[in-house]
Amino acid sequence: MSGLFWFVIAYWIISVAIGLYAGKLVHSSSDYANAGRALPMYVVTATVFATWFGSETVLGIPASFLKEGLGGVVADPFGASMCLVLVGLFFARPLYRMNLLTIGDFYRNKYGRIVEVLTSLAIVISYLGWVGAQISALGLVFNVVSEGVISETMGKVIGASTVMVYTIYGGMWSVAITDFIQMIVIVVGMLYISSEVSGQAGGVMHVVNHAIDAGKFANFWPSLNWVGVLGFIGALVTMMLGSIPQQDVFQRVASAKSEKIAGRASVLGGVMYFCFAFIPMFLAYAATLIDPQMVTPLLESEEKRASQQILPQLILNHAPFFAQVMFFGALLSAIKSCASATLLAPSVTFAENILKPAFKNVTDANLLKTMRMVVFCFTILVTLYSVGSNLPIYNMVENAYKVTLVVAFVPLVFGLYWKRANTQGAMLAIGLGLVSWIGMETTNPDAPLPPQLLGLIMSLLGMVVGSLMPTMGQPREQERPLKKS
């Protein structure tokens, strides 16, 4: 085993130990889910940034950029960073004032139990792809740094199980504190690596100008026809809007010390993410100048995930040992911060909004135990999903948000900003959005109108029509006031 491998192991053990130590701050379900609503500005900003800066940012986005240019990364980082800015401007403060434990609680208070269950299940299911992508990346890292001694499958199991340990114990406190440390490692590591690699490629401007001449920046805006425009909008809104009604986003909002911090930290984290997401793209394109013989076979390989190895192979073959340490430290930090957050978020949602209402008189201590048990079960589930999936990391993450886009986004927006939104409208929005999306995905996924965009349009139509129609059946549950702090 190389010195790099033992560094990775040492760093991994230290970071897990920090996460376990942070678990001492957990005394209630609120501490576990939202860090007791006590995090300062710099920690909330760090955890917003670190959660978004995951495996797809370092491994997935660069591979897509090399293959398709800037037009291939519309969803992430453009849509993803805009999501955080929109959350900070329009969602963070009103949701923070409601003093909720999960985003699912909003749907229950506004629309009732059935809508709570449907949206919560959609949110939980959406995390399969996102967490699966992080676990896939962990398997890749362990396989690369061990020089093949640890298989990707074994690396996935090792990575998932160790992240699970401190997430089970420390919840949001562990996530927040480790995210803060890992943000520092990511920022310092990425800046150092970019300076090291740019020198070998002829300088920053040489790399950028070469990419411009190669047309990598020329295809961002779509062709002026319906097919191009609809495809662009579909790719953009999938992550920009579909990731707004997500529990991990809500947790960062709810864990802040004040509503001002919640809003400002989300915007700042989104801006930071957008800026730093371009560094891996820069590194990947620099690799085409430094070692085209290495890059070309990986890009042209029939193995869908082969291109994800471009950056790791570049660093291993062309960077000095300290640069390798910094790169893999930053990469592990990015993956771990995202993996722990995305394990915690769906588990808390499932425990609070699916399991808890099924039992009477659940104590806070029992709810805390249930949350930890669900983290354990969900980790096993997503590890199996990751082992069985052959999708590239970028596609796993992008696909994750389609279900929340067509099911949960419209009821959230209208519930916050339209007084006439009611349970009937929410149910019709969910039904039409889900059925139209699944139907299109099944029958014609490559249609000019992207299936998730059709689902969003039908969800919007369902909300408006359903809310304006005379209510049927029982009195509207949503007319009870939303919970305030």
Tab-separated table of C-alpha atoms in Angstrom:
chain	number	residue	atom	x	y	z
A	1	MET	CA	0.000	0.000	0.000
A	2	SER	CA	1.253	3.502	-0.838
A	3	GLY	CA	1.722	6.415	1.529
A	4	LEU	CA	-1.307	8.069	-0.060
A	5	PHE	CA	-3.495	5.153	0.952
A	6	TRP	CA	-2.431	5.395	4.584
A	7	PHE	CA	-3.037	9.137	4.550
A	8	VAL	CA	-6.567	8.518	3.277
A	9	ILE	CA	-7.168	5.997	6.049
A	10	ALA	CA	-5.799	8.361	8.705
A	11	TYR	CA	-7.891	11.270	7.436
A	12	TRP	CA	-10.951	9.048	7.319
A	13	ILE	CA	-10.500	7.875	10.914
A	14	ILE	CA	-9.934	11.420	12.225
A	15	SER	CA	-12.998	12.830	10.478
A	16	VAL	CA	-15.203	9.993	11.740
A	17	ALA	CA	-13.872	10.583	15.263
A	18	ILE	CA	-14.791	14.282	15.023
A	19	GLY	CA	-18.285	13.343	13.917
A	20	LEU	CA	-18.655	10.951	16.841
A	21	TYR	CA	-17.413	13.594	19.277
A	22	ALA	CA	-19.998	16.075	17.966
A	23	GLY	CA	-22.661	13.533	18.832
A	24	LYS	CA	-22.280	14.487	22.502
A	25	LEU	CA	-24.343	17.581	21.711
A	26	VAL	CA	-27.402	15.514	20.780
A	27	HIS	CA	-29.990	15.339	23.585
A	28	SER	CA	-33.285	15.442	21.679
A	29	SER	CA	-34.844	14.813	18.288
A	30	SER	CA	-34.544	18.546	17.537
A	31	ASP	CA	-30.806	18.414	18.257
A	32	TYR	CA	-30.522	15.385	16.002
A	33	ALA	CA	-32.599	16.769	13.112
A	34	ASN	CA	-31.801	20.494	13.209
A	35	ALA	CA	-28.842	20.953	15.611
A	36	GLY	CA	-31.172	22.627	18.106
A	37	ARG	CA	-31.590	25.651	15.767
A	38	ALA	CA	-28.324	26.992	17.159
A	39	LEU	CA	-25.825	27.233	14.261
A	40	PRO	CA	-24.076	30.556	13.489
A	41	MET	CA	-23.730	32.123	10.053
A	42	TYR	CA	-20.326	30.657	9.158
A	43	VAL	CA	-21.329	27.100	10.082
A	44	VAL	CA	-24.637	27.231	8.199
A	45	THR	CA	-22.853	28.627	5.131
A	46	ALA	CA	-20.249	25.875	5.389
A	47	THR	CA	-22.799	23.097	5.647
A	48	VAL	CA	-24.836	24.499	2.710
A	49	PHE	CA	-21.721	24.657	0.546
A	50	ALA	CA	-20.215	21.341	1.664
A	51	THR	CA	-23.465	19.428	1.214
A	52	TRP	CA	-23.844	20.612	-2.379
A	53	PHE	CA	-20.154	20.150	-3.229
A	54	GLY	CA	-20.251	16.366	-3.533
A	55	SER	CA	-19.009	13.583	-5.764
A	56	GLU	CA	-20.923	14.834	-8.782
A	57	THR	CA	-19.137	18.210	-8.503
A	58	VAL	CA	-15.630	16.717	-8.469
A	59	LEU	CA	-16.139	13.636	-10.654
A	60	GLY	CA	-19.470	13.879	-12.487
A	61	ILE	CA	-19.649	17.493	-13.683
A	62	PRO	CA	-16.097	17.517	-15.175
A	63	ALA	CA	-16.789	14.338	-17.166
A	64	SER	CA	-20.037	15.803	-18.536
A	65	PHE	CA	-18.276	19.073	-19.377
A	66	LEU	CA	-15.561	17.294	-21.384
A	67	LYS	CA	-18.145	15.328	-23.357
A	68	GLU	CA	-20.820	17.977	-23.928
A	69	GLY	CA	-19.305	21.341	-23.044
A	70	LEU	CA	-21.082	23.912	-20.898
A	71	GLY	CA	-24.428	22.819	-22.317
A	72	GLY	CA	-24.012	19.467	-20.601
A	73	VAL	CA	-23.847	20.952	-17.102
A	74	VAL	CA	-26.927	23.173	-17.147
A	75	ALA	CA	-28.550	21.250	-14.298
A	76	ASP	CA	-25.452	21.342	-12.107
A	77	PRO	CA	-23.823	23.727	-11.215
A	78	PHE	CA	-26.157	26.316	-12.807
A	79	GLY	CA	-29.483	24.889	-11.658
A	80	ALA	CA	-28.101	23.606	-8.356
A	81	SER	CA	-26.571	26.924	-7.287
A	82	MET	CA	-29.693	28.837	-8.328
A	83	CYS	CA	-31.706	26.498	-6.109
A	84	LEU	CA	-29.793	27.659	-3.034
A	85	VAL	CA	-30.137	31.312	-3.996
A	86	LEU	CA	-33.899	30.919	-4.485
A	87	VAL	CA	-34.207	29.124	-1.152
A	88	GLY	CA	-32.394	31.966	0.594
A	89	LEU	CA	-34.502	34.655	-1.077
A	90	PHE	CA	-38.004	33.140	-0.997
A	91	PHE	CA	-38.224	30.051	1.233
A	92	ALA	CA	-35.761	30.173	4.130
A	93	ARG	CA	-37.400	32.873	6.237
A	94	PRO	CA	-41.068	31.819	6.031
A	95	LEU	CA	-40.164	28.176	6.688
A	96	TYR	CA	-37.854	29.109	9.572
A	97	ARG	CA	-40.624	31.087	11.279
A	98	MET	CA	-42.852	27.991	11.313
A	99	ASN	CA	-40.451	26.160	13.666
A	100	LEU	CA	-40.937	22.778	11.993
A	101	LEU	CA	-38.854	19.639	12.484
A	102	THR	CA	-39.008	18.514	8.844
A	103	ILE	CA	-40.227	19.852	5.511
A	104	GLY	CA	-42.890	17.122	5.661
A	105	ASP	CA	-44.428	18.893	8.666
A	106	PHE	CA	-45.240	21.826	6.403
A	107	TYR	CA	-47.319	19.638	4.092
A	108	ARG	CA	-49.150	18.116	7.057
A	109	ASN	CA	-49.988	21.474	8.644
A	110	LYS	CA	-51.067	23.011	5.364
A	111	TYR	CA	-52.768	20.131	3.546
A	112	GLY	CA	-53.277	17.228	5.953
A	113	ARG	CA	-52.002	13.708	6.529
A	114	ILE	CA	-52.400	12.200	3.037
A	115	VAL	CA	-50.414	14.973	1.347
A	116	GLU	CA	-47.787	14.716	4.088
A	117	VAL	CA	-47.314	11.002	3.378
A	118	LEU	CA	-47.203	11.366	-0.412
A	119	THR	CA	-44.718	14.246	-0.454
A	120	SER	CA	-42.569	12.699	2.273
A	121	LEU	CA	-42.346	9.410	0.380
A	122	ALA	CA	-41.368	11.313	-2.781
A	123	ILE	CA	-38.663	13.165	-0.863
A	124	VAL	CA	-37.297	9.952	0.668
A	125	ILE	CA	-37.267	8.128	-2.690
A	126	SER	CA	-35.459	11.017	-4.366
A	127	TYR	CA	-32.476	10.532	-2.072
A	128	LEU	CA	-31.737	7.055	-3.420
A	129	GLY	CA	-29.949	8.484	-6.452
A	130	TRP	CA	-28.150	11.255	-4.593
A	131	VAL	CA	-26.830	9.119	-1.745
A	132	GLY	CA	-26.103	6.306	-4.174
A	133	ALA	CA	-23.864	8.672	-6.139
A	134	GLN	CA	-21.843	9.536	-3.030
A	135	ILE	CA	-21.405	5.877	-2.110
A	136	SER	CA	-20.327	5.094	-5.686
A	137	ALA	CA	-17.712	7.826	-5.436
A	138	LEU	CA	-16.415	6.458	-2.126
A	139	GLY	CA	-15.975	3.075	-3.764
A	140	LEU	CA	-14.049	4.691	-6.613
A	141	VAL	CA	-11.740	6.607	-4.261
A	142	PHE	CA	-10.876	3.578	-2.138
A	143	ASN	CA	-10.274	1.527	-5.273
A	144	VAL	CA	-7.964	4.152	-6.804
A	145	VAL	CA	-5.859	4.997	-3.736
A	146	SER	CA	-5.446	1.319	-2.808
A	147	GLU	CA	-4.225	0.648	-6.367
A	148	GLY	CA	-6.996	-1.899	-6.905
A	149	VAL	CA	-6.460	-3.883	-3.694
A	150	ILE	CA	-9.863	-2.686	-2.452
A	151	SER	CA	-12.561	-3.308	-5.049
A	152	GLU	CA	-15.114	-0.613	-5.794
A	153	THR	CA	-17.843	-2.731	-4.201
A	154	MET	CA	-15.841	-3.225	-1.013
A	155	GLY	CA	-14.960	0.482	-1.022
A	156	LYS	CA	-18.663	1.323	-1.178
A	157	VAL	CA	-19.381	-0.897	1.805
A	158	ILE	CA	-16.481	0.529	3.838
A	159	GLY	CA	-17.366	4.122	3.010
A	160	ALA	CA	-21.094	3.792	3.602
A	161	SER	CA	-20.726	1.957	6.900
A	162	THR	CA	-18.273	4.435	8.423
A	163	VAL	CA	-20.284	7.504	7.356
A	164	MET	CA	-23.341	5.782	8.796
A	165	VAL	CA	-21.684	5.355	12.192
A	166	TYR	CA	-21.191	9.026	12.995
A	167	THR	CA	-24.425	10.059	11.273
A	168	ILE	CA	-26.374	7.652	13.485
A	169	TYR	CA	-24.664	8.952	16.594
A	170	GLY	CA	-24.457	12.696	15.991
A	171	GLY	CA	-27.133	13.615	13.469
A	172	MET	CA	-27.140	17.234	12.307
A	173	TRP	CA	-24.542	18.268	14.900
A	174	SER	CA	-22.043	15.798	13.463
A	175	VAL	CA	-22.932	16.819	9.921
A	176	ALA	CA	-22.556	20.535	10.670
A	177	ILE	CA	-19.219	20.349	12.484
A	178	THR	CA	-17.619	17.940	10.022
A	179	ASP	CA	-18.996	20.028	7.128
A	180	PHE	CA	-17.292	23.136	8.509
A	181	ILE	CA	-13.931	21.374	8.685
A	182	GLN	CA	-14.427	19.730	5.315
A	183	MET	CA	-15.345	23.020	3.642
A	184	ILE	CA	-11.943	24.383	4.637
A	185	VAL	CA	-10.232	21.280	3.215
A	186	ILE	CA	-12.249	21.526	-0.022
A	187	VAL	CA	-11.511	25.217	-0.585
A	188	VAL	CA	-7.808	25.019	0.244
A	189	GLY	CA	-7.330	21.725	-1.582
A	190	MET	CA	-9.092	22.803	-4.786
A	191	LEU	CA	-7.226	26.121	-4.961
A	192	TYR	CA	-3.875	24.437	-4.391
A	193	ILE	CA	-4.502	21.702	-6.954
A	194	SER	CA	-5.654	24.193	-9.579
A	195	SER	CA	-2.427	26.198	-9.203
A	196	GLU	CA	-0.343	23.007	-9.422
A	197	VAL	CA	-2.124	21.649	-12.495
A	198	SER	CA	-2.416	24.967	-14.342
A	199	GLY	CA	1.365	25.301	-14.283
A	200	GLN	CA	1.735	21.992	-16.090
A	201	ALA	CA	-0.936	22.935	-18.649
A	202	GLY	CA	0.566	26.294	-19.587
A	203	GLY	CA	-1.298	28.589	-17.223
A	204	VAL	CA	-4.905	29.365	-16.376
A	205	MET	CA	-5.630	31.562	-19.387
A	206	HIS	CA	-4.023	29.087	-21.771
A	207	VAL	CA	-6.388	26.362	-20.537
A	208	VAL	CA	-9.429	28.657	-20.658
A	209	ASN	CA	-8.622	29.978	-24.139
A	210	HIS	CA	-8.028	26.465	-25.421
A	211	ALA	CA	-11.440	25.408	-24.084
A	212	ILE	CA	-13.055	28.432	-25.746
A	213	ASP	CA	-11.389	27.620	-29.079
A	214	ALA	CA	-12.574	24.011	-28.750
A	215	GLY	CA	-16.173	25.239	-28.427
A	216	LYS	CA	-16.723	24.104	-24.851
A	217	PHE	CA	-18.404	27.392	-23.921
A	218	ALA	CA	-20.299	27.918	-27.164
A	219	ASN	CA	-23.200	25.555	-26.602
A	220	PHE	CA	-24.642	26.717	-23.277
A	221	TRP	CA	-27.695	28.479	-24.701
A	222	PRO	CA	-30.093	26.223	-26.606
A	223	SER	CA	-30.895	26.341	-30.299
A	224	LEU	CA	-33.777	28.687	-31.057
A	225	ASN	CA	-36.316	25.951	-31.648
A	226	TRP	CA	-38.864	24.236	-29.422
A	227	VAL	CA	-36.783	21.096	-28.963
A	228	GLY	CA	-33.692	23.008	-27.839
A	229	VAL	CA	-35.544	25.468	-25.611
A	230	LEU	CA	-37.689	22.841	-23.886
A	231	GLY	CA	-34.669	20.593	-23.326
A	232	PHE	CA	-32.750	23.477	-21.769
A	233	ILE	CA	-35.629	24.449	-19.478
A	234	GLY	CA	-36.177	20.834	-18.457
A	235	ALA	CA	-32.519	20.369	-17.518
A	236	LEU	CA	-32.387	23.675	-15.639
A	237	VAL	CA	-35.543	23.332	-13.541
A	238	THR	CA	-34.869	19.717	-12.552
A	239	MET	CA	-32.301	20.709	-9.942
A	240	MET	CA	-33.122	24.411	-9.615
A	241	LEU	CA	-36.707	23.741	-8.527
A	242	GLY	CA	-36.763	20.011	-7.804
A	243	SER	CA	-34.181	20.299	-5.038
A	244	ILE	CA	-35.988	23.123	-3.200
A	245	PRO	CA	-38.497	20.842	-1.383
A	246	GLN	CA	-35.713	18.654	0.016
A	247	GLN	CA	-35.113	17.851	3.660
A	248	ASP	CA	-31.353	18.483	3.537
A	249	VAL	CA	-32.001	22.023	2.261
A	250	PHE	CA	-34.664	22.561	4.917
A	251	GLN	CA	-32.370	21.230	7.675
A	252	ARG	CA	-29.776	23.896	6.919
A	253	VAL	CA	-32.462	26.568	7.009
A	254	ALA	CA	-33.965	25.245	10.235
A	255	SER	CA	-30.630	24.748	12.055
A	256	ALA	CA	-29.648	28.431	11.868
A	257	LYS	CA	-29.775	30.675	14.950
A	258	SER	CA	-32.093	33.159	13.230
A	259	GLU	CA	-34.147	33.575	10.097
A	260	LYS	CA	-31.729	36.219	8.777
A	261	ILE	CA	-28.852	33.738	9.036
A	262	ALA	CA	-30.989	31.065	7.360
A	263	GLY	CA	-31.626	33.259	4.326
A	264	ARG	CA	-28.212	34.857	3.976
A	265	ALA	CA	-26.252	31.628	4.508
A	266	SER	CA	-28.242	29.841	1.813
A	267	VAL	CA	-27.549	32.591	-0.737
A	268	LEU	CA	-23.852	32.801	0.194
A	269	GLY	CA	-23.472	29.015	0.099
A	270	GLY	CA	-25.063	28.934	-3.359
A	271	VAL	CA	-22.728	31.617	-4.702
A	272	MET	CA	-19.679	29.840	-3.247
A	273	TYR	CA	-20.791	26.551	-4.745
A	274	PHE	CA	-21.236	28.075	-8.199
A	275	CYS	CA	-17.738	29.582	-8.137
A	276	PHE	CA	-15.891	26.526	-6.838
A	277	ALA	CA	-17.766	24.052	-9.054
A	278	PHE	CA	-15.813	25.409	-12.022
A	279	ILE	CA	-12.466	24.348	-10.546
A	280	PRO	CA	-12.968	20.590	-11.216
A	281	MET	CA	-14.106	21.456	-14.759
A	282	PHE	CA	-10.926	23.492	-15.216
A	283	LEU	CA	-8.817	20.607	-13.888
A	284	ALA	CA	-10.489	18.094	-16.196
A	285	TYR	CA	-9.916	20.217	-19.278
A	286	ALA	CA	-6.312	20.825	-18.220
A	287	ALA	CA	-5.945	17.027	-18.179
A	288	THR	CA	-6.735	16.936	-21.912
A	289	LEU	CA	-3.694	19.169	-22.500
A	290	ILE	CA	-1.362	17.473	-20.032
A	291	ASP	CA	-2.101	13.839	-20.893
A	292	PRO	CA	-4.472	13.390	-23.864
A	293	GLN	CA	-3.427	9.718	-24.191
A	294	MET	CA	-4.904	9.096	-20.743
A	295	VAL	CA	-8.060	11.181	-21.205
A	296	THR	CA	-9.202	10.026	-24.656
A	297	PRO	CA	-9.661	6.299	-23.862
A	298	LEU	CA	-11.572	7.148	-20.673
A	299	LEU	CA	-13.920	9.496	-22.541
A	300	GLU	CA	-14.487	7.017	-25.369
A	301	SER	CA	-14.869	3.952	-23.174
A	302	GLU	CA	-18.136	2.007	-23.415
A	303	GLU	CA	-18.097	1.813	-19.623
A	304	LYS	CA	-20.361	4.720	-18.672
A	305	ARG	CA	-18.458	5.574	-15.498
A	306	ALA	CA	-14.929	5.386	-16.918
A	307	SER	CA	-14.743	9.163	-17.516
A	308	GLN	CA	-15.173	9.748	-13.781
A	309	GLN	CA	-11.591	8.528	-13.309
A	310	ILE	CA	-10.027	11.362	-15.339
A	311	LEU	CA	-9.264	13.647	-12.399
A	312	PRO	CA	-8.065	10.909	-10.012
A	313	GLN	CA	-5.769	9.479	-12.706
A	314	LEU	CA	-4.457	12.944	-13.602
A	315	ILE	CA	-3.512	13.624	-9.987
A	316	LEU	CA	-1.980	10.189	-9.435
A	317	ASN	CA	0.103	10.317	-12.614
A	318	HIS	CA	1.121	13.968	-12.831
A	319	ALA	CA	0.993	15.580	-9.386
A	320	PRO	CA	3.553	15.439	-6.550
A	321	PHE	CA	2.701	13.542	-3.385
A	322	PHE	CA	1.547	16.589	-1.399
A	323	ALA	CA	-0.784	17.586	-4.235
A	324	GLN	CA	-2.190	14.051	-4.238
A	325	VAL	CA	-2.796	14.325	-0.508
A	326	MET	CA	-4.595	17.650	-0.951
A	327	PHE	CA	-6.713	16.414	-3.848
A	328	PHE	CA	-7.903	13.201	-2.246
A	329	GLY	CA	-8.403	15.006	1.056
A	330	ALA	CA	-10.645	17.528	-0.700
A	331	LEU	CA	-12.415	14.779	-2.655
A	332	LEU	CA	-13.109	12.727	0.460
A	333	SER	CA	-14.318	15.847	2.264
A	334	ALA	CA	-16.715	16.621	-0.569
A	335	ILE	CA	-18.106	13.095	-0.652
A	336	LYS	CA	-18.353	12.620	3.115
A	337	SER	CA	-20.122	15.907	3.765
A	338	CYS	CA	-22.672	15.180	1.064
A	339	ALA	CA	-23.109	11.519	2.031
A	340	SER	CA	-23.745	12.186	5.724
A	341	ALA	CA	-26.246	14.957	4.984
A	342	THR	CA	-28.129	12.871	2.446
A	343	LEU	CA	-28.277	9.865	4.752
A	344	LEU	CA	-29.671	11.961	7.587
A	345	ALA	CA	-32.280	13.962	5.665
A	346	PRO	CA	-34.508	11.156	4.294
A	347	SER	CA	-34.155	9.142	7.498
A	348	VAL	CA	-35.420	12.012	9.644
A	349	THR	CA	-38.273	12.627	7.204
A	350	PHE	CA	-39.326	8.977	7.175
A	351	ALA	CA	-39.216	8.720	10.970
A	352	GLU	CA	-41.073	11.989	11.643
A	353	ASN	CA	-43.626	12.013	8.828
A	354	ILE	CA	-44.246	8.339	8.020
A	355	LEU	CA	-43.545	6.282	11.143
A	356	LYS	CA	-44.308	8.643	14.032
A	357	PRO	CA	-47.963	9.373	13.110
A	358	ALA	CA	-48.614	5.632	12.855
A	359	PHE	CA	-48.066	5.248	16.608
A	360	LYS	CA	-49.725	7.057	19.492
A	361	ASN	CA	-47.925	9.016	22.203
A	362	VAL	CA	-44.402	8.646	20.807
A	363	THR	CA	-41.928	10.186	23.262
A	364	ASP	CA	-39.059	12.349	22.058
A	365	ALA	CA	-36.575	9.725	23.246
A	366	ASN	CA	-38.315	7.035	21.192
A	367	LEU	CA	-38.464	9.317	18.162
A	368	LEU	CA	-34.707	9.871	18.440
A	369	LYS	CA	-34.123	6.102	18.566
A	370	THR	CA	-36.386	5.646	15.551
A	371	MET	CA	-34.469	8.238	13.547
A	372	ARG	CA	-31.194	6.445	14.258
A	373	MET	CA	-32.681	3.082	13.321
A	374	VAL	CA	-33.966	4.464	10.024
A	375	VAL	CA	-30.494	5.869	9.212
A	376	PHE	CA	-29.132	2.347	9.619
A	377	CYS	CA	-31.792	0.792	7.368
A	378	PHE	CA	-31.569	3.519	4.736
A	379	THR	CA	-27.776	3.130	4.539
A	380	ILE	CA	-28.162	-0.554	3.729
A	381	LEU	CA	-30.790	0.230	1.088
A	382	VAL	CA	-28.786	2.905	-0.755
A	383	THR	CA	-25.609	0.816	-0.602
A	384	LEU	CA	-27.427	-2.011	-2.375
A	385	TYR	CA	-28.787	0.510	-4.892
A	386	SER	CA	-25.304	1.903	-5.530
A	387	VAL	CA	-23.763	-1.557	-5.967
A	388	GLY	CA	-26.461	-2.536	-8.469
A	389	SER	CA	-26.517	0.741	-10.451
A	390	ASN	CA	-24.412	1.361	-13.548
A	391	LEU	CA	-25.414	5.007	-14.013
A	392	PRO	CA	-22.740	7.730	-14.059
A	393	ILE	CA	-22.632	9.879	-10.924
A	394	TYR	CA	-23.918	13.010	-12.697
A	395	ASN	CA	-27.008	11.188	-14.022
A	396	MET	CA	-27.725	9.559	-10.658
A	397	VAL	CA	-27.856	12.976	-9.009
A	398	GLU	CA	-29.805	14.720	-11.787
A	399	ASN	CA	-32.445	11.969	-11.892
A	400	ALA	CA	-32.921	12.178	-8.116
A	401	TYR	CA	-34.770	15.482	-8.273
A	402	LYS	CA	-37.358	14.659	-10.913
A	403	VAL	CA	-39.758	13.046	-8.445
A	404	THR	CA	-39.729	15.988	-6.020
A	405	LEU	CA	-40.073	18.421	-8.927
A	406	VAL	CA	-43.353	16.860	-10.078
A	407	VAL	CA	-44.740	15.953	-6.635
A	408	ALA	CA	-43.556	18.358	-3.933
A	409	PHE	CA	-42.478	21.675	-5.505
A	410	VAL	CA	-45.837	23.138	-6.546
A	411	PRO	CA	-47.642	22.336	-3.241
A	412	LEU	CA	-44.765	23.987	-1.344
A	413	VAL	CA	-44.724	27.214	-3.386
A	414	PHE	CA	-48.492	27.629	-3.505
A	415	GLY	CA	-48.842	26.660	0.139
A	416	LEU	CA	-46.518	29.487	1.095
A	417	TYR	CA	-47.646	32.174	-1.343
A	418	TRP	CA	-51.256	31.500	-2.426
A	419	LYS	CA	-53.977	31.741	0.190
A	420	ARG	CA	-56.452	29.740	-1.878
A	421	ALA	CA	-54.207	26.651	-2.088
A	422	ASN	CA	-56.002	23.757	-0.440
A	423	THR	CA	-55.842	20.013	0.084
A	424	GLN	CA	-57.882	19.254	-3.011
A	425	GLY	CA	-55.514	21.341	-5.132
A	426	ALA	CA	-52.457	19.677	-3.605
A	427	MET	CA	-53.835	16.193	-4.200
A	428	LEU	CA	-54.660	16.981	-7.817
A	429	ALA	CA	-51.219	18.563	-8.300
A	430	ILE	CA	-49.498	15.457	-6.958
A	431	GLY	CA	-51.686	13.062	-8.960
A	432	LEU	CA	-51.436	14.849	-12.306
A	433	GLY	CA	-47.744	15.604	-11.899
A	434	LEU	CA	-46.833	12.044	-10.982
A	435	VAL	CA	-49.012	10.266	-13.543
A	436	SER	CA	-47.991	12.497	-16.475
A	437	TRP	CA	-44.291	12.266	-15.599
A	438	ILE	CA	-44.258	8.481	-15.167
A	439	GLY	CA	-46.380	8.010	-18.276
A	440	MET	CA	-44.023	10.081	-20.423
A	441	GLU	CA	-40.903	8.467	-18.925
A	442	THR	CA	-42.352	5.050	-19.736
A	443	THR	CA	-43.665	5.685	-23.236
A	444	ASN	CA	-41.513	8.458	-24.732
A	445	PRO	CA	-38.632	9.605	-22.487
A	446	ASP	CA	-36.829	11.325	-25.389
A	447	ALA	CA	-39.787	13.444	-26.465
A	448	PRO	CA	-39.184	17.147	-27.265
A	449	LEU	CA	-41.048	18.016	-24.067
A	450	PRO	CA	-38.978	16.474	-21.225
A	451	PRO	CA	-41.110	14.201	-19.003
A	452	GLN	CA	-40.255	16.074	-15.797
A	453	LEU	CA	-41.223	19.399	-17.394
A	454	LEU	CA	-44.580	17.946	-18.458
A	455	GLY	CA	-45.024	16.694	-14.889
A	456	LEU	CA	-44.291	20.165	-13.502
A	457	ILE	CA	-46.773	21.817	-15.868
A	458	MET	CA	-49.495	19.296	-14.999
A	459	SER	CA	-48.775	19.686	-11.287
A	460	LEU	CA	-49.194	23.448	-11.624
A	461	LEU	CA	-52.448	22.970	-13.529
A	462	GLY	CA	-53.722	20.539	-10.925
A	463	MET	CA	-53.020	22.928	-8.056
A	464	VAL	CA	-54.809	25.854	-9.694
A	465	VAL	CA	-57.836	23.889	-10.922
A	466	GLY	CA	-58.171	21.822	-7.754
A	467	SER	CA	-57.958	24.818	-5.440
A	468	LEU	CA	-60.491	26.867	-7.414
A	469	MET	CA	-63.003	24.025	-7.759
A	470	PRO	CA	-65.680	23.570	-5.092
A	471	THR	CA	-64.238	21.340	-2.368
A	472	MET	CA	-65.523	17.799	-2.243
A	473	GLY	CA	-65.972	15.559	0.755
A	474	GLN	CA	-64.567	16.538	4.117
A	475	PRO	CA	-63.765	20.051	5.367
A	476	ARG	CA	-60.423	21.408	4.315
A	477	GLU	CA	-57.703	20.488	6.806
A	478	GLN	CA	-55.375	23.209	5.635
A	479	GLU	CA	-57.541	25.985	7.067
A	480	ARG	CA	-56.059	25.428	10.503
A	481	PRO	CA	-53.226	27.925	11.057
A	482	LEU	CA	-49.671	26.920	10.240
A	483	LYS	CA	-47.489	26.370	13.291
A	484	LYS	CA	-45.509	29.443	14.267
A	485	SER	CA	-42.499	29.778	16.528
